CSV table of C-alpha atoms in Angstrom, one decimal:
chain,number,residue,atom,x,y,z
A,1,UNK,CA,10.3,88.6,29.3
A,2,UNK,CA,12.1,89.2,25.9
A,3,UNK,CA,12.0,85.8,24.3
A,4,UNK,CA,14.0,87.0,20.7
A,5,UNK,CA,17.0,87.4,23.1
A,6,UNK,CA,16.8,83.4,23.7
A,7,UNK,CA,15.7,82.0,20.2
A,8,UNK,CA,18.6,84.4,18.9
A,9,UNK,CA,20.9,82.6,21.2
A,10,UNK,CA,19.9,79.3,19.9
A,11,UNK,CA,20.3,80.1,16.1
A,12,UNK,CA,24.2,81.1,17.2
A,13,UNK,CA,24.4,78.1,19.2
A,14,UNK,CA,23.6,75.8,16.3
A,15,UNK,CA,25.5,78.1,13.5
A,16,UNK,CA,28.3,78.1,15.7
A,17,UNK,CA,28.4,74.0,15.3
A,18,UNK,CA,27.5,74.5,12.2
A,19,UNK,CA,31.0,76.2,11.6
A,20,UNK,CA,33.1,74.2,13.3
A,21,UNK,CA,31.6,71.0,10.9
A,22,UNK,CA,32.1,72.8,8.3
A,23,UNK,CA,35.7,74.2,9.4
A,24,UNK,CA,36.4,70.6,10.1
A,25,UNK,CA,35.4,69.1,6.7
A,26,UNK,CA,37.3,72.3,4.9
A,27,UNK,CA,40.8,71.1,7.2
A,28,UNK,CA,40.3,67.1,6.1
A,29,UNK,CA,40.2,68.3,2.3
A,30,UNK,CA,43.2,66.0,1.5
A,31,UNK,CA,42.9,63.8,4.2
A,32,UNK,CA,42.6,59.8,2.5
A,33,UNK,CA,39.0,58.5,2.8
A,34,UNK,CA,37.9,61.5,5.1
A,35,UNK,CA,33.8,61.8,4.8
A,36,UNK,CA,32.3,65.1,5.4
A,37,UNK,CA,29.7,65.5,8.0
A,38,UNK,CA,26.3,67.5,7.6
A,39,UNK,CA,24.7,69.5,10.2
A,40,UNK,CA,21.1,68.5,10.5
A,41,UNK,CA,18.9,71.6,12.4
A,42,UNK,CA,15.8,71.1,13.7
A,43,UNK,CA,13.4,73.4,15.8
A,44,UNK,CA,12.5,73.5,19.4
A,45,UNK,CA,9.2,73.1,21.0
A,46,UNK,CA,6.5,75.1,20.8
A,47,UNK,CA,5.3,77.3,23.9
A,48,UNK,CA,1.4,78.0,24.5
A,49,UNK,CA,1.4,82.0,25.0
A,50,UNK,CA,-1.7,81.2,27.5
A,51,UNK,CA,1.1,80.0,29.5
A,52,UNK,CA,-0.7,76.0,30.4
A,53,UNK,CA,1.6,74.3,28.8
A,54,UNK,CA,4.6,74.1,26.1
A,55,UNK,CA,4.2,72.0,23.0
A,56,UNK,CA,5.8,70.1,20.0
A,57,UNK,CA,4.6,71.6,16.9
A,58,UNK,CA,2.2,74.1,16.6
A,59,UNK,CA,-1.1,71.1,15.7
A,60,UNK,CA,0.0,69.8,19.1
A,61,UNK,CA,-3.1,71.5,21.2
A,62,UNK,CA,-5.3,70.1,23.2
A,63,UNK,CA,-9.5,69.6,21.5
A,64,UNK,CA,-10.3,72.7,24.1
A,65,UNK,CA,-8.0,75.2,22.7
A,66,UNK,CA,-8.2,74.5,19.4
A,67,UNK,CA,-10.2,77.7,18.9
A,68,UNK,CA,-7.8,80.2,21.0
A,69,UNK,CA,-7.0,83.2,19.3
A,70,UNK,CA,-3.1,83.0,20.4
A,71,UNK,CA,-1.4,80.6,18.4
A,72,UNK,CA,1.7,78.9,19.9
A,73,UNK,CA,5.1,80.1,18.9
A,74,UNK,CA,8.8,78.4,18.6
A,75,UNK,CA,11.4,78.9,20.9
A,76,UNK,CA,14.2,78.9,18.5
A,77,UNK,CA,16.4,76.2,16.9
A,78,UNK,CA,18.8,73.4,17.7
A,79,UNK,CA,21.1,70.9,15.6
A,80,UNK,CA,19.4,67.6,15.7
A,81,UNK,CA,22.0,65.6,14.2
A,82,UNK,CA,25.6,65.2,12.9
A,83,UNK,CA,25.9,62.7,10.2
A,84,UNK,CA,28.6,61.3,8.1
A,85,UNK,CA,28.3,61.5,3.4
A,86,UNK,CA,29.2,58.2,3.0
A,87,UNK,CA,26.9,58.1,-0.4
A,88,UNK,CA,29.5,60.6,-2.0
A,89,UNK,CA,32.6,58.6,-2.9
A,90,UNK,CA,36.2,60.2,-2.5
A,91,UNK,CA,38.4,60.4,-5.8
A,92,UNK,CA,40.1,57.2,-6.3
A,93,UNK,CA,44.3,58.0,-6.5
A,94,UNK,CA,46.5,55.1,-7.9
A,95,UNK,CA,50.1,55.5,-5.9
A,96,UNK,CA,51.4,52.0,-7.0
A,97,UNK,CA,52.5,51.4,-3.6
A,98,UNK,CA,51.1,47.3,-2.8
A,99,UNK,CA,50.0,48.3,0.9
A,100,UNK,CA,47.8,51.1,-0.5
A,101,UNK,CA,44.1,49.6,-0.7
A,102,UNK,CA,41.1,51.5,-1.6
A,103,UNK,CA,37.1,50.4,-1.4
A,104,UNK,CA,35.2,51.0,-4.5
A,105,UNK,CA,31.1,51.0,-2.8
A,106,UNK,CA,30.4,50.6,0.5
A,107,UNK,CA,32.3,48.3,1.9
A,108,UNK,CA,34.3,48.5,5.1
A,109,UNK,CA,37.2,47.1,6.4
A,110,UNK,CA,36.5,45.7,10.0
A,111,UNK,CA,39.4,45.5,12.2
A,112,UNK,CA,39.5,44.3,16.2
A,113,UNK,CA,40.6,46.6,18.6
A,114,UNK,CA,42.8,46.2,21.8
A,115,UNK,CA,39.9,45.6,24.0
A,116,UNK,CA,38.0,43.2,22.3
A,117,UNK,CA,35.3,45.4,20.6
A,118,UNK,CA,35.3,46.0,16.3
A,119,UNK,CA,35.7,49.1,14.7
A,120,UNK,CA,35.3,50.0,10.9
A,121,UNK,CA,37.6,51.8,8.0
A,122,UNK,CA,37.3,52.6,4.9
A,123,UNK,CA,40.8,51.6,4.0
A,124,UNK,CA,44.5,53.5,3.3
A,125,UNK,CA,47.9,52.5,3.5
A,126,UNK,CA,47.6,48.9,5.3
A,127,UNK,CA,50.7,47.8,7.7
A,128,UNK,CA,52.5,44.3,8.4
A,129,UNK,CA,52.3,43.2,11.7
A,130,UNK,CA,55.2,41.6,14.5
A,131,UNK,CA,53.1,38.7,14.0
A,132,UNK,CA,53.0,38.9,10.3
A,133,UNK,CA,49.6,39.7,10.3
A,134,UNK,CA,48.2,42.5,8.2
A,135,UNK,CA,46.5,45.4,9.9
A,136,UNK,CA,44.6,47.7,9.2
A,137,UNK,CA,45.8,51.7,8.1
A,138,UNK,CA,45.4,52.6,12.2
A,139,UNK,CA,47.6,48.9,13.3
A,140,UNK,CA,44.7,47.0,14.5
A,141,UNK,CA,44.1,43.2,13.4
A,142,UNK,CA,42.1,42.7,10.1
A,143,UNK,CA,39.0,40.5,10.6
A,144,UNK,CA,39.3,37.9,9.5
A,145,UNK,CA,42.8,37.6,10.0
A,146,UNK,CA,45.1,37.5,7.5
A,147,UNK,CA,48.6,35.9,8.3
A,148,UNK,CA,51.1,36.2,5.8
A,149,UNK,CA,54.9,34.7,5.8
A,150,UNK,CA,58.2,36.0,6.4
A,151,UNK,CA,60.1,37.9,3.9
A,152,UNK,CA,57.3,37.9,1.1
A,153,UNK,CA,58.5,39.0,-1.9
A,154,UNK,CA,55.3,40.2,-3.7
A,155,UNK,CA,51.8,40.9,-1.7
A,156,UNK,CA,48.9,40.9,-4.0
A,157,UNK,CA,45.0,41.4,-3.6
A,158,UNK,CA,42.5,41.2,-6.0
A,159,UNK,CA,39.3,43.2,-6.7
A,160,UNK,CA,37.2,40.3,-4.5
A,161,UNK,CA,39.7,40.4,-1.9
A,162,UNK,CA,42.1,37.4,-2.2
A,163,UNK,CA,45.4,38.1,-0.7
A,164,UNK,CA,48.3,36.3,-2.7
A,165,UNK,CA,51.9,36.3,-1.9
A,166,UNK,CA,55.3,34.7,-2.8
A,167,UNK,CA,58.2,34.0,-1.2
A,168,UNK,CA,61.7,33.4,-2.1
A,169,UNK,CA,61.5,30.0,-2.0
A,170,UNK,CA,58.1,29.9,-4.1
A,171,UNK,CA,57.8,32.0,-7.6
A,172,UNK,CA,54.1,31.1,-7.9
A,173,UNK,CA,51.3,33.0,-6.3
A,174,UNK,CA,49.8,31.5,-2.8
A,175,UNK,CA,46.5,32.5,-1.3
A,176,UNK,CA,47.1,32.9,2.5
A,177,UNK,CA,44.0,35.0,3.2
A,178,UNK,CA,40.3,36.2,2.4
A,179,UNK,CA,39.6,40.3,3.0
A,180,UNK,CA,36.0,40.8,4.0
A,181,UNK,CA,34.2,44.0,3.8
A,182,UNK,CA,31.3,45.1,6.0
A,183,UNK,CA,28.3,47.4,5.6
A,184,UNK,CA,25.5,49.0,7.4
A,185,UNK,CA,22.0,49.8,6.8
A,186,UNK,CA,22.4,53.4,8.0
A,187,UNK,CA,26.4,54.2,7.3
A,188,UNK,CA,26.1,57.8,8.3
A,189,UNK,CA,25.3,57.3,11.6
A,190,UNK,CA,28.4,55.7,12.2
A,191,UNK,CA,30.2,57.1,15.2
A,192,UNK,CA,33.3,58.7,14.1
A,193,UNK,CA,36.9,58.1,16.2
A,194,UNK,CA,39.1,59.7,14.8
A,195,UNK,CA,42.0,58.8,12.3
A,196,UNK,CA,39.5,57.1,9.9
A,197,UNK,CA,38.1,54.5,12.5
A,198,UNK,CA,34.6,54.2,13.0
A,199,UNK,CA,32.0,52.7,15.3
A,200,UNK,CA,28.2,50.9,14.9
A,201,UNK,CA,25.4,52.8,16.8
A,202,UNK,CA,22.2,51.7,17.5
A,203,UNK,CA,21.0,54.0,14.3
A,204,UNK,CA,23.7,52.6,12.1
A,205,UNK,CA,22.2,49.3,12.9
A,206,UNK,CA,24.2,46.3,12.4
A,207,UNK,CA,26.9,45.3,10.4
A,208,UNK,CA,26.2,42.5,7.1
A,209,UNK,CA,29.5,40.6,6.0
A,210,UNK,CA,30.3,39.5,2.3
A,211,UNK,CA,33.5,39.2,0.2
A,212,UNK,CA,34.3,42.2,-2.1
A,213,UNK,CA,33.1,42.2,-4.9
A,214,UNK,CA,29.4,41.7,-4.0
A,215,UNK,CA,27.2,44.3,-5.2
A,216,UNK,CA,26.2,46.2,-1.9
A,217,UNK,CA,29.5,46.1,-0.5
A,218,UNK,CA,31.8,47.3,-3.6
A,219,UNK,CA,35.3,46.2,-4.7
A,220,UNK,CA,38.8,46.8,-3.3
A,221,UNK,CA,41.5,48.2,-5.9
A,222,UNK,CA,45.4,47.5,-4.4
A,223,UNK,CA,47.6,50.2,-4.8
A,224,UNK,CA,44.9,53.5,-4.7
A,225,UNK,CA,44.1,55.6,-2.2
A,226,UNK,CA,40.5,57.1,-1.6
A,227,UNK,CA,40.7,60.9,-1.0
A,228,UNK,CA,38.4,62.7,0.9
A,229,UNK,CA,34.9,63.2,-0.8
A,230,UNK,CA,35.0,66.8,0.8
A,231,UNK,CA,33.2,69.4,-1.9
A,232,UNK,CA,35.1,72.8,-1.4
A,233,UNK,CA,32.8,74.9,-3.5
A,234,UNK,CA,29.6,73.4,-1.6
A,235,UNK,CA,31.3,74.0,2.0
A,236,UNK,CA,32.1,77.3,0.6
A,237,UNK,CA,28.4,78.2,-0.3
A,238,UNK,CA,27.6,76.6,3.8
A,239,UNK,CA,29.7,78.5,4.8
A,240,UNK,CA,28.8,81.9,3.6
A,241,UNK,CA,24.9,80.6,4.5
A,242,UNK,CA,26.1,79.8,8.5
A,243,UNK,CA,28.3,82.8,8.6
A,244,UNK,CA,25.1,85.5,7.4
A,245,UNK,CA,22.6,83.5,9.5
A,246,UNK,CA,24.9,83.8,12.8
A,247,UNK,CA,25.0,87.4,11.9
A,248,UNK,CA,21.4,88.0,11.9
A,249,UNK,CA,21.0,86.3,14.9
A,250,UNK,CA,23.4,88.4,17.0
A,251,UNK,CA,21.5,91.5,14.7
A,252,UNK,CA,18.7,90.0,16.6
A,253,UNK,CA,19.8,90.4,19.5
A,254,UNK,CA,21.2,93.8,19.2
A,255,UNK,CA,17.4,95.1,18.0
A,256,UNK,CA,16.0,93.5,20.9
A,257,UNK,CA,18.5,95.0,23.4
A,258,UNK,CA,17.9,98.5,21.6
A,259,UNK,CA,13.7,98.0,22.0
A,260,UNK,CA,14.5,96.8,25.8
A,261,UNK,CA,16.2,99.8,26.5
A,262,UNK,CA,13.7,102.3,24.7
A,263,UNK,CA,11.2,100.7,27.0
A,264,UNK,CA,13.5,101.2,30.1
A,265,UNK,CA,13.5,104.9,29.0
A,266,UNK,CA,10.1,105.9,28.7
A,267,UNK,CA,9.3,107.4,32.0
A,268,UNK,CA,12.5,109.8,31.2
């Protein structure tokens, strides 16, 4: 059997996800507090060519066959992982607007779903509730709550997340609330939703809670917006890397095809 046909289909496999991450990260270049994923590759196991048995790395042998001639040989490549940049901050935008809030470090804003469960941003434009509670950018409740009062006149919230308001009938600033900011040990194995949500995973490990401000979690700056810490020129450069290794693995493929059928012909 031809094994180069299968390792070649493997490297397209994992180039192929490799462009669609990258496709991905190139389509969220302007989208607020987007963080571009990496394609992590690893190899597959190794196979014994005496045929006993397939193993992990090519040191992997049993004592007794240390000394065989054959050495073993890969089977190709697959992606191991899919992680999230959350090391590389996004450019911070001032837009003036009160309800835009943007996290300065690591900080997340932690927000309670419909179901029960907590789920993690990194901040945007934040939204006023039926309830009067403030939400998050994707309309979920804010952990801890924060209830404000009808009709405020002014919402302000400082770098270490006190939310201050006035009213018509008061002038002078009120704290009704205290943001909170999360973080986690491993950030980038965060499990992405969609629309800038994000959930813990067993590798993300659990989340630690402080008020902003604190030196591991960052501060939060009212009326910014965090763009998306996409690099254009680096996903460029990935993507001209993907696109000629995908190529030489279908070239692969071709040459074995061509040496398959030379074989095929020589009784002609």
């Amino acid at each position: 059997m031809n094994n180069s046909l299968y390792i070649a289909a493997t490297g397209m496999q994992a180039q192929q996800l490799g462009l669609d991450t990258i496709a991905n990260n190139l389509t969220n270049l302007s989208t607020p507090a987007f963080k571009s994923s990496n394609v992590n590759f690893q190899e597959l196991m190794y196979v014994d060519p005496t045929g006993k048995h397939a193993l992990k790395g090519a040191d992997a042998r049993d004592p007794d066959e240390a000394a065989a001639t054959q050495r073993p040989y890969g089977v190709g490549v697959a992606v191991g992982s899919v992680t999230k940049d959350f090391q590389t901050p996004g450019t911070i935008t001032q837009t003036g607007s009160p309800m835009d809030l943007a996290i300065q470090g690591n900080g997340f804003l932690e927000m309670t779903l419909p179901d029960g469960t907590h789920a993690y941003t990194r901040g945007g434009t934040l939204q006023i509730g039926s309830d009067n509670d403030l939400l998050s950018p994707q309309g979920y409740e804010l952990k801890p709550t924060v209830r404000l009062p009808i009709n405020p006149t002014s919402i302000t919230i400082t770098s270490t997340g006190q939310v201050m308001v006035t009213t018509a009938t008061s002038t002078h600033p009120t704290q009704v609330g205290q943001l909170e900011l999360a973080a986690f040990n491993n950030p980038g194995a965060l499990n992405p939703q969609g629309d800038g949500s994000y959930l813990p995973t067993d590798a993300s490990g659990k989340a630690s809670y402080g008020k902003p401000g604190d030196t591991n979690l960052g501060a939060v700056t009212q009326g910014s917006i965090e763009g998306s810490n996409v690099n254009m020129v680096n996903q460029m450069v990935a993507l001209m890397v993907a696109q000629r290794a995908y190529e030489l693995s279908s070239k692969v493929i071709q040459t074995s095809d061509e040496l398959m059928s030379l074989t095929n012909n020589l009784r002609r």
